[in-house]
Amino acid sequence: GAGVSQSPSNKVTEKGKDVELRCDPISGHTALYWYRQRLGQGLEFLIYFQGNSAPDKSGLPSDRFSAERTGESVSTLTIQRTQQEDSAVYLCASSFLTSSAQFFGPGTRLTVL
Amino acid sequence: DAKTTQPNSMESNEEEPVHLPCNHSTISGTDYIHWYRQLPSQGPEYVIHGLTSNVNNRMASLAIAEDRKSSTLILHRATLRDAAVYYCILRGSNYKLTFGKGTLLTVNP
């Protein structure tokens, strides 16, 4: 596709349930990033992939968060046993190289009731 | 990452030029100056970046001071669609983008 796509666009879940968020990067982009943006706050880095390896997972808030990437394609961010504080917009970005501009998807708005 | 300082907000009129300033007095020699913007309810959007020389693209121009301690993003003719939060970010070897509070640009019709 022409840009980064994410699905679902909105997700409402109950506290304690698991959720999976998907990101389809721009074709040919080797680097993929996940960020989180809470309401009224700035972007918070979560994890970065180079190919299908994740050299930096330092931003993941807890062990309930995990992510994987298939080759240089789709990535999935999984949140287990969701908590209300996990409510946020989860943004995915990709770039051709790690030094290149990052192109963002529209985000997934997660609401944990 | 070196710190940037931007005004919290700015206002412009439609069809007029807008100059968005950014101070980065602790910039290192290898830091690139990146600008992103975030429209309401959307993900951030890349605008432009540069190292030392002024840069132009279809969205904007970037004017970089000779000492590189400041830069200015120039929108030549503001439209209502340019209303957004504009972020000035220094990027060295770090792959992650660190977003500050940015400048909220309001464009009046």
PDB file of C-alpha atoms in Angstrom:
ATOM      1  CA  GLY A   1       0.000   0.000   0.000  1.00  0.00           C
ATOM      2  CA  ALA A   2       0.920   3.642  -0.208  1.00  0.00           C
ATOM      3  CA  GLY A   3       1.321   4.214   3.492  1.00  0.00           C
ATOM      4  CA  VAL A   4       1.497   2.555   6.887  1.00  0.00           C
ATOM      5  CA  SER A   5      -1.769   0.921   7.834  1.00  0.00           C
ATOM      6  CA  GLN A   6      -2.949  -0.186  11.249  1.00  0.00           C
ATOM      7  CA  SER A   7      -5.841  -2.274  12.412  1.00  0.00           C
ATOM      8  CA  PRO A   8      -8.199  -2.083  14.090  1.00  0.00           C
ATOM      9  CA  SER A   9      -8.680   1.677  14.052  1.00  0.00           C
ATOM     10  CA  ASN A  10     -10.581   1.470  17.331  1.00  0.00           C
ATOM     11  CA  LYS A  11     -10.650  -1.220  19.979  1.00  0.00           C
ATOM     12  CA  VAL A  12     -12.751  -1.248  23.118  1.00  0.00           C
ATOM     13  CA  THR A  13     -11.998  -4.031  25.557  1.00  0.00           C
ATOM     14  CA  GLU A  14     -12.673  -5.003  29.113  1.00  0.00           C
ATOM     15  CA  LYS A  15     -10.023  -4.875  31.779  1.00  0.00           C
ATOM     16  CA  GLY A  16      -8.131  -8.162  31.955  1.00  0.00           C
ATOM     17  CA  LYS A  17      -8.643  -9.154  28.310  1.00  0.00           C
ATOM     18  CA  ASP A  18      -5.806  -9.550  25.797  1.00  0.00           C
ATOM     19  CA  VAL A  19      -5.607  -7.412  22.655  1.00  0.00           C
ATOM     20  CA  GLU A  20      -3.601  -7.598  19.439  1.00  0.00           C
ATOM     21  CA  LEU A  21      -2.801  -4.546  17.373  1.00  0.00           C
ATOM     22  CA  ARG A  22      -1.541  -4.897  13.835  1.00  0.00           C
ATOM     23  CA  CYS A  23       0.762  -2.739  11.735  1.00  0.00           C
ATOM     24  CA  ASP A  24       1.479  -3.050   8.007  1.00  0.00           C
ATOM     25  CA  PRO A  25       4.546  -0.938   7.175  1.00  0.00           C
ATOM     26  CA  ILE A  26       5.418   0.621   3.858  1.00  0.00           C
ATOM     27  CA  SER A  27       6.789  -2.025   1.528  1.00  0.00           C
ATOM     28  CA  GLY A  28      10.582  -2.071   1.565  1.00  0.00           C
ATOM     29  CA  HIS A  29      10.944  -0.304   4.898  1.00  0.00           C
ATOM     30  CA  THR A  30      13.346  -2.263   7.075  1.00  0.00           C
ATOM     31  CA  ALA A  31      12.731  -0.389  10.311  1.00  0.00           C
ATOM     32  CA  LEU A  32       9.469  -0.421  12.235  1.00  0.00           C
ATOM     33  CA  TYR A  33       8.573   1.416  15.430  1.00  0.00           C
ATOM     34  CA  TRP A  34       5.740   1.343  17.940  1.00  0.00           C
ATOM     35  CA  TYR A  35       4.807   4.426  19.965  1.00  0.00           C
ATOM     36  CA  ARG A  36       2.001   5.171  22.399  1.00  0.00           C
ATOM     37  CA  GLN A  37       0.192   8.451  22.920  1.00  0.00           C
ATOM     38  CA  ARG A  38      -2.028   8.903  25.943  1.00  0.00           C
ATOM     39  CA  LEU A  39      -4.733  11.563  25.794  1.00  0.00           C
ATOM     40  CA  GLY A  40      -3.184  15.025  25.798  1.00  0.00           C
ATOM     41  CA  GLN A  41       0.339  13.640  26.103  1.00  0.00           C
ATOM     42  CA  GLY A  42       3.339  13.372  23.828  1.00  0.00           C
ATOM     43  CA  LEU A  43       4.494  10.247  22.019  1.00  0.00           C
ATOM     44  CA  GLU A  44       6.134   7.538  24.081  1.00  0.00           C
ATOM     45  CA  PHE A  45       8.526   5.108  22.352  1.00  0.00           C
ATOM     46  CA  LEU A  46       7.738   1.442  22.940  1.00  0.00           C
ATOM     47  CA  ILE A  47       9.844  -0.788  20.684  1.00  0.00           C
ATOM     48  CA  TYR A  48      11.863  -0.778  17.477  1.00  0.00           C
ATOM     49  CA  PHE A  49      12.411  -3.520  14.899  1.00  0.00           C
ATOM     50  CA  GLN A  50      15.203  -3.822  12.387  1.00  0.00           C
ATOM     51  CA  GLY A  51      14.032  -6.576  10.079  1.00  0.00           C
ATOM     52  CA  ASN A  52      12.384  -9.072  12.364  1.00  0.00           C
ATOM     53  CA  SER A  53      14.666  -8.548  15.325  1.00  0.00           C
ATOM     54  CA  ALA A  54      13.995  -6.051  18.094  1.00  0.00           C
ATOM     55  CA  PRO A  55      17.252  -4.452  19.242  1.00  0.00           C
ATOM     56  CA  ASP A  56      15.450  -2.088  21.595  1.00  0.00           C
ATOM     57  CA  LYS A  57      12.487  -3.099  23.708  1.00  0.00           C
ATOM     58  CA  SER A  58      13.304  -0.612  26.426  1.00  0.00           C
ATOM     59  CA  GLY A  59      10.091   1.355  26.055  1.00  0.00           C
ATOM     60  CA  LEU A  60       7.708  -1.535  26.717  1.00  0.00           C
ATOM     61  CA  PRO A  61       5.955  -0.531  29.975  1.00  0.00           C
ATOM     62  CA  SER A  62       5.695  -4.010  31.479  1.00  0.00           C
ATOM     63  CA  ASP A  63       5.966  -7.705  30.654  1.00  0.00           C
ATOM     64  CA  ARG A  64       2.300  -7.624  29.663  1.00  0.00           C
ATOM     65  CA  PHE A  65       3.441  -5.937  26.450  1.00  0.00           C
ATOM     66  CA  SER A  66       5.117  -7.867  23.648  1.00  0.00           C
ATOM     67  CA  ALA A  67       5.625  -7.422  19.939  1.00  0.00           C
ATOM     68  CA  GLU A  68       6.780  -9.442  17.006  1.00  0.00           C
ATOM     69  CA  ARG A  69       7.464  -8.846  13.368  1.00  0.00           C
ATOM     70  CA  THR A  70       7.373 -11.256  10.444  1.00  0.00           C
ATOM     71  CA  GLY A  71      10.371 -10.689   8.194  1.00  0.00           C
ATOM     72  CA  GLU A  72      10.332  -7.094   7.044  1.00  0.00           C
ATOM     73  CA  SER A  73       6.575  -6.956   7.025  1.00  0.00           C
ATOM     74  CA  VAL A  74       3.672  -7.047   9.432  1.00  0.00           C
ATOM     75  CA  SER A  75       4.132  -6.403  13.123  1.00  0.00           C
ATOM     76  CA  THR A  76       1.792  -7.251  15.969  1.00  0.00           C
ATOM     77  CA  LEU A  77       1.758  -5.555  19.364  1.00  0.00           C
ATOM     78  CA  THR A  78       0.091  -7.691  22.017  1.00  0.00           C
ATOM     79  CA  ILE A  79      -1.095  -6.435  25.374  1.00  0.00           C
ATOM     80  CA  GLN A  80      -2.061  -9.137  27.872  1.00  0.00           C
ATOM     81  CA  ARG A  81      -4.415  -8.632  30.803  1.00  0.00           C
ATOM     82  CA  THR A  82      -5.179  -5.060  29.767  1.00  0.00           C
ATOM     83  CA  GLN A  83      -5.459  -2.365  32.416  1.00  0.00           C
ATOM     84  CA  GLN A  84      -7.248   0.962  32.242  1.00  0.00           C
ATOM     85  CA  GLU A  85      -3.927   2.810  32.110  1.00  0.00           C
ATOM     86  CA  ASP A  86      -3.221   1.030  28.802  1.00  0.00           C
ATOM     87  CA  SER A  87      -5.904   3.199  27.163  1.00  0.00           C
ATOM     88  CA  ALA A  88      -4.144   5.267  24.513  1.00  0.00           C
ATOM     89  CA  VAL A  89      -3.567   5.619  20.792  1.00  0.00           C
ATOM     90  CA  TYR A  90      -0.952   3.124  19.640  1.00  0.00           C
ATOM     91  CA  LEU A  91       1.009   4.385  16.669  1.00  0.00           C
ATOM     92  CA  CYS A  92       3.192   2.429  14.300  1.00  0.00           C
ATOM     93  CA  ALA A  93       5.818   3.986  12.034  1.00  0.00           C
ATOM     94  CA  SER A  94       8.233   2.627   9.459  1.00  0.00           C
ATOM     95  CA  SER A  95      11.314   3.939   7.745  1.00  0.00           C
ATOM     96  CA  PHE A  96      13.617   2.802   4.947  1.00  0.00           C
ATOM     97  CA  LEU A  97      16.652   3.076   7.188  1.00  0.00           C
ATOM     98  CA  THR A  98      16.882   3.885  10.879  1.00  0.00           C
ATOM     99  CA  SER A  99      18.281   7.290   9.944  1.00  0.00           C
ATOM    100  CA  SER A 100      15.465   8.041   7.491  1.00  0.00           C
ATOM    101  CA  ALA A 101      12.233   9.890   8.091  1.00  0.00           C
ATOM    102  CA  GLN A 102       9.594   7.855   9.880  1.00  0.00           C
ATOM    103  CA  PHE A 103       6.165   7.501   8.325  1.00  0.00           C
ATOM    104  CA  PHE A 104       3.322   6.966  10.743  1.00  0.00           C
ATOM    105  CA  GLY A 105       0.105   5.032  10.485  1.00  0.00           C
ATOM    106  CA  PRO A 106      -3.237   6.437  11.641  1.00  0.00           C
ATOM    107  CA  GLY A 107      -3.017   4.628  14.952  1.00  0.00           C
ATOM    108  CA  THR A 108      -5.247   2.279  16.919  1.00  0.00           C
ATOM    109  CA  ARG A 109      -7.297   3.895  19.659  1.00  0.00           C
ATOM    110  CA  LEU A 110      -7.475   1.432  22.544  1.00  0.00           C
ATOM    111  CA  THR A 111     -10.022   1.952  25.292  1.00  0.00           C
ATOM    112  CA  VAL A 112      -9.931  -0.358  28.301  1.00  0.00           C
ATOM    113  CA  LEU A 113     -13.123  -0.251  30.329  1.00  0.00           C
TER     114      LEU A 113
ATOM    115  CA  ASP B   1      19.080  13.559  22.763  1.00  0.00           C
ATOM    116  CA  ALA B   2      19.783  17.282  22.700  1.00  0.00           C
ATOM    117  CA  LYS B   3      16.898  19.448  23.797  1.00  0.00           C
ATOM    118  CA  THR B   4      14.818  21.763  21.619  1.00  0.00           C
ATOM    119  CA  THR B   5      12.765  24.756  22.692  1.00  0.00           C
ATOM    120  CA  GLN B   6       9.661  25.879  20.816  1.00  0.00           C
ATOM    121  CA  PRO B   7       6.899  28.372  21.600  1.00  0.00           C
ATOM    122  CA  ASN B   8       3.814  26.685  23.014  1.00  0.00           C
ATOM    123  CA  SER B   9       1.524  28.227  20.436  1.00  0.00           C
ATOM    124  CA  MET B  10       1.402  30.516  17.422  1.00  0.00           C
ATOM    125  CA  GLU B  11      -1.361  31.991  15.345  1.00  0.00           C
ATOM    126  CA  SER B  12      -1.494  32.830  11.668  1.00  0.00           C
ATOM    127  CA  ASN B  13      -3.968  33.955   9.057  1.00  0.00           C
ATOM    128  CA  GLU B  14      -4.849  31.865   6.054  1.00  0.00           C
ATOM    129  CA  GLU B  15      -2.741  32.515   2.939  1.00  0.00           C
ATOM    130  CA  GLU B  16      -0.006  34.239   4.958  1.00  0.00           C
ATOM    131  CA  PRO B  17       3.497  32.857   5.601  1.00  0.00           C
ATOM    132  CA  VAL B  18       4.251  31.274   8.962  1.00  0.00           C
ATOM    133  CA  HIS B  19       7.668  31.095  10.588  1.00  0.00           C
ATOM    134  CA  LEU B  20       7.903  28.497  13.349  1.00  0.00           C
ATOM    135  CA  PRO B  21      11.082  28.886  15.426  1.00  0.00           C
ATOM    136  CA  CYS B  22      13.099  26.245  17.237  1.00  0.00           C
ATOM    137  CA  ASN B  23      16.109  26.728  19.500  1.00  0.00           C
ATOM    138  CA  HIS B  24      18.611  23.916  19.926  1.00  0.00           C
ATOM    139  CA  SER B  25      21.693  25.473  21.463  1.00  0.00           C
ATOM    140  CA  THR B  26      23.191  22.111  22.546  1.00  0.00           C
ATOM    141  CA  ILE B  27      23.005  20.542  19.089  1.00  0.00           C
ATOM    142  CA  SER B  28      25.943  18.320  18.206  1.00  0.00           C
ATOM    143  CA  GLY B  29      27.711  18.262  14.883  1.00  0.00           C
ATOM    144  CA  THR B  30      26.028  15.064  13.735  1.00  0.00           C
ATOM    145  CA  ASP B  31      22.467  15.914  14.784  1.00  0.00           C
ATOM    146  CA  TYR B  32      19.945  16.358  12.002  1.00  0.00           C
ATOM    147  CA  ILE B  33      17.066  18.782  12.563  1.00  0.00           C
ATOM    148  CA  HIS B  34      13.741  17.082  11.860  1.00  0.00           C
ATOM    149  CA  TRP B  35      10.263  18.575  11.781  1.00  0.00           C
ATOM    150  CA  TYR B  36       7.068  16.591  12.148  1.00  0.00           C
ATOM    151  CA  ARG B  37       3.513  17.752  12.575  1.00  0.00           C
ATOM    152  CA  GLN B  38       0.433  16.159  14.057  1.00  0.00           C
ATOM    153  CA  LEU B  39      -2.993  17.128  12.851  1.00  0.00           C
ATOM    154  CA  PRO B  40      -5.922  16.586  15.218  1.00  0.00           C
ATOM    155  CA  SER B  41      -6.773  12.914  15.672  1.00  0.00           C
ATOM    156  CA  GLN B  42      -4.025  11.767  13.295  1.00  0.00           C
ATOM    157  CA  GLY B  43      -0.582  10.236  13.592  1.00  0.00           C
ATOM    158  CA  PRO B  44       2.494  12.441  13.198  1.00  0.00           C
ATOM    159  CA  GLU B  45       3.494  13.400   9.692  1.00  0.00           C
ATOM    160  CA  TYR B  46       7.065  13.984   8.481  1.00  0.00           C
ATOM    161  CA  VAL B  47       7.564  17.525   7.184  1.00  0.00           C
ATOM    162  CA  ILE B  48      11.232  18.161   6.460  1.00  0.00           C
ATOM    163  CA  HIS B  49      14.748  17.684   7.798  1.00  0.00           C
ATOM    164  CA  GLY B  50      18.204  19.161   7.305  1.00  0.00           C
ATOM    165  CA  LEU B  51      21.740  19.227   8.638  1.00  0.00           C
ATOM    166  CA  THR B  52      23.409  22.537   7.745  1.00  0.00           C
ATOM    167  CA  SER B  53      22.023  23.974   4.524  1.00  0.00           C
ATOM    168  CA  ASN B  54      18.529  25.344   4.059  1.00  0.00           C
ATOM    169  CA  VAL B  55      16.109  22.809   2.625  1.00  0.00           C
ATOM    170  CA  ASN B  56      12.954  23.093   0.558  1.00  0.00           C
ATOM    171  CA  ASN B  57      10.280  20.564  -0.275  1.00  0.00           C
ATOM    172  CA  ARG B  58       6.689  20.678  -1.420  1.00  0.00           C
ATOM    173  CA  MET B  59       5.413  21.122   2.126  1.00  0.00           C
ATOM    174  CA  ALA B  60       7.760  23.671   3.643  1.00  0.00           C
ATOM    175  CA  SER B  61      11.196  25.230   3.860  1.00  0.00           C
ATOM    176  CA  LEU B  62      13.719  24.807   6.638  1.00  0.00           C
ATOM    177  CA  ALA B  63      16.078  27.658   7.408  1.00  0.00           C
ATOM    178  CA  ILE B  64      19.035  26.677   9.596  1.00  0.00           C
ATOM    179  CA  ALA B  65      21.143  29.282  11.375  1.00  0.00           C
ATOM    180  CA  GLU B  66      24.817  29.379  10.479  1.00  0.00           C
ATOM    181  CA  ASP B  67      25.804  28.243  13.992  1.00  0.00           C
ATOM    182  CA  ARG B  68      23.035  25.594  13.886  1.00  0.00           C
ATOM    183  CA  LYS B  69      21.781  26.647  17.300  1.00  0.00           C
ATOM    184  CA  SER B  70      18.374  27.517  15.892  1.00  0.00           C
ATOM    185  CA  SER B  71      16.168  26.799  12.916  1.00  0.00           C
ATOM    186  CA  THR B  72      12.898  28.003  11.438  1.00  0.00           C
ATOM    187  CA  LEU B  73      10.223  26.027   9.667  1.00  0.00           C
ATOM    188  CA  ILE B  74       8.566  28.164   7.015  1.00  0.00           C
ATOM    189  CA  LEU B  75       5.111  27.494   5.625  1.00  0.00           C
ATOM    190  CA  HIS B  76       4.895  29.829   2.653  1.00  0.00           C
ATOM    191  CA  ARG B  77       1.111  30.152   2.533  1.00  0.00           C
ATOM    192  CA  ALA B  78      -0.757  28.767   5.507  1.00  0.00           C
ATOM    193  CA  THR B  79      -4.010  26.944   4.893  1.00  0.00           C
ATOM    194  CA  LEU B  80      -6.592  25.750   7.361  1.00  0.00           C
ATOM    195  CA  ARG B  81      -5.219  22.218   6.841  1.00  0.00           C
ATOM    196  CA  ASP B  82      -1.884  23.344   8.267  1.00  0.00           C
ATOM    197  CA  ALA B  83      -3.393  23.768  11.724  1.00  0.00           C
ATOM    198  CA  ALA B  84      -1.486  21.217  13.794  1.00  0.00           C
ATOM    199  CA  VAL B  85       1.130  20.716  16.490  1.00  0.00           C
ATOM    200  CA  TYR B  86       4.586  21.140  14.968  1.00  0.00           C
ATOM    201  CA  TYR B  87       7.514  19.302  16.524  1.00  0.00           C
ATOM    202  CA  CYS B  88      11.174  20.179  16.089  1.00  0.00           C
ATOM    203  CA  ILE B  89      13.331  17.124  16.862  1.00  0.00           C
ATOM    204  CA  LEU B  90      17.091  16.609  16.875  1.00  0.00           C
ATOM    205  CA  ARG B  91      18.151  13.252  15.588  1.00  0.00           C
ATOM    206  CA  GLY B  92      21.662  11.883  15.843  1.00  0.00           C
ATOM    207  CA  SER B  93      22.358   8.214  15.682  1.00  0.00           C
ATOM    208  CA  ASN B  94      19.285   7.502  17.755  1.00  0.00           C
ATOM    209  CA  TYR B  95      16.571   5.834  15.749  1.00  0.00           C
ATOM    210  CA  LYS B  96      13.755   6.735  18.092  1.00  0.00           C
ATOM    211  CA  LEU B  97      12.015  10.078  17.794  1.00  0.00           C
ATOM    212  CA  THR B  98      11.679  12.012  21.030  1.00  0.00           C
ATOM    213  CA  PHE B  99       8.720  14.355  20.775  1.00  0.00           C
ATOM    214  CA  GLY B 100       8.554  17.391  23.040  1.00  0.00           C
ATOM    215  CA  LYS B 101       5.460  19.551  23.501  1.00  0.00           C
ATOM    216  CA  GLY B 102       5.774  21.234  20.101  1.00  0.00           C
ATOM    217  CA  THR B 103       4.063  24.398  18.859  1.00  0.00           C
ATOM    218  CA  LEU B 104       0.317  24.452  18.397  1.00  0.00           C
ATOM    219  CA  LEU B 105      -0.343  26.403  15.200  1.00  0.00           C
ATOM    220  CA  THR B 106      -3.767  27.958  14.794  1.00  0.00           C
ATOM    221  CA  VAL B 107      -4.703  29.215  11.324  1.00  0.00           C
ATOM    222  CA  ASN B 108      -7.466  31.797  11.154  1.00  0.00           C
ATOM    223  CA  PRO B 109      -9.681  31.975   8.064  1.00  0.00           C
TER     224      PRO B 109
END
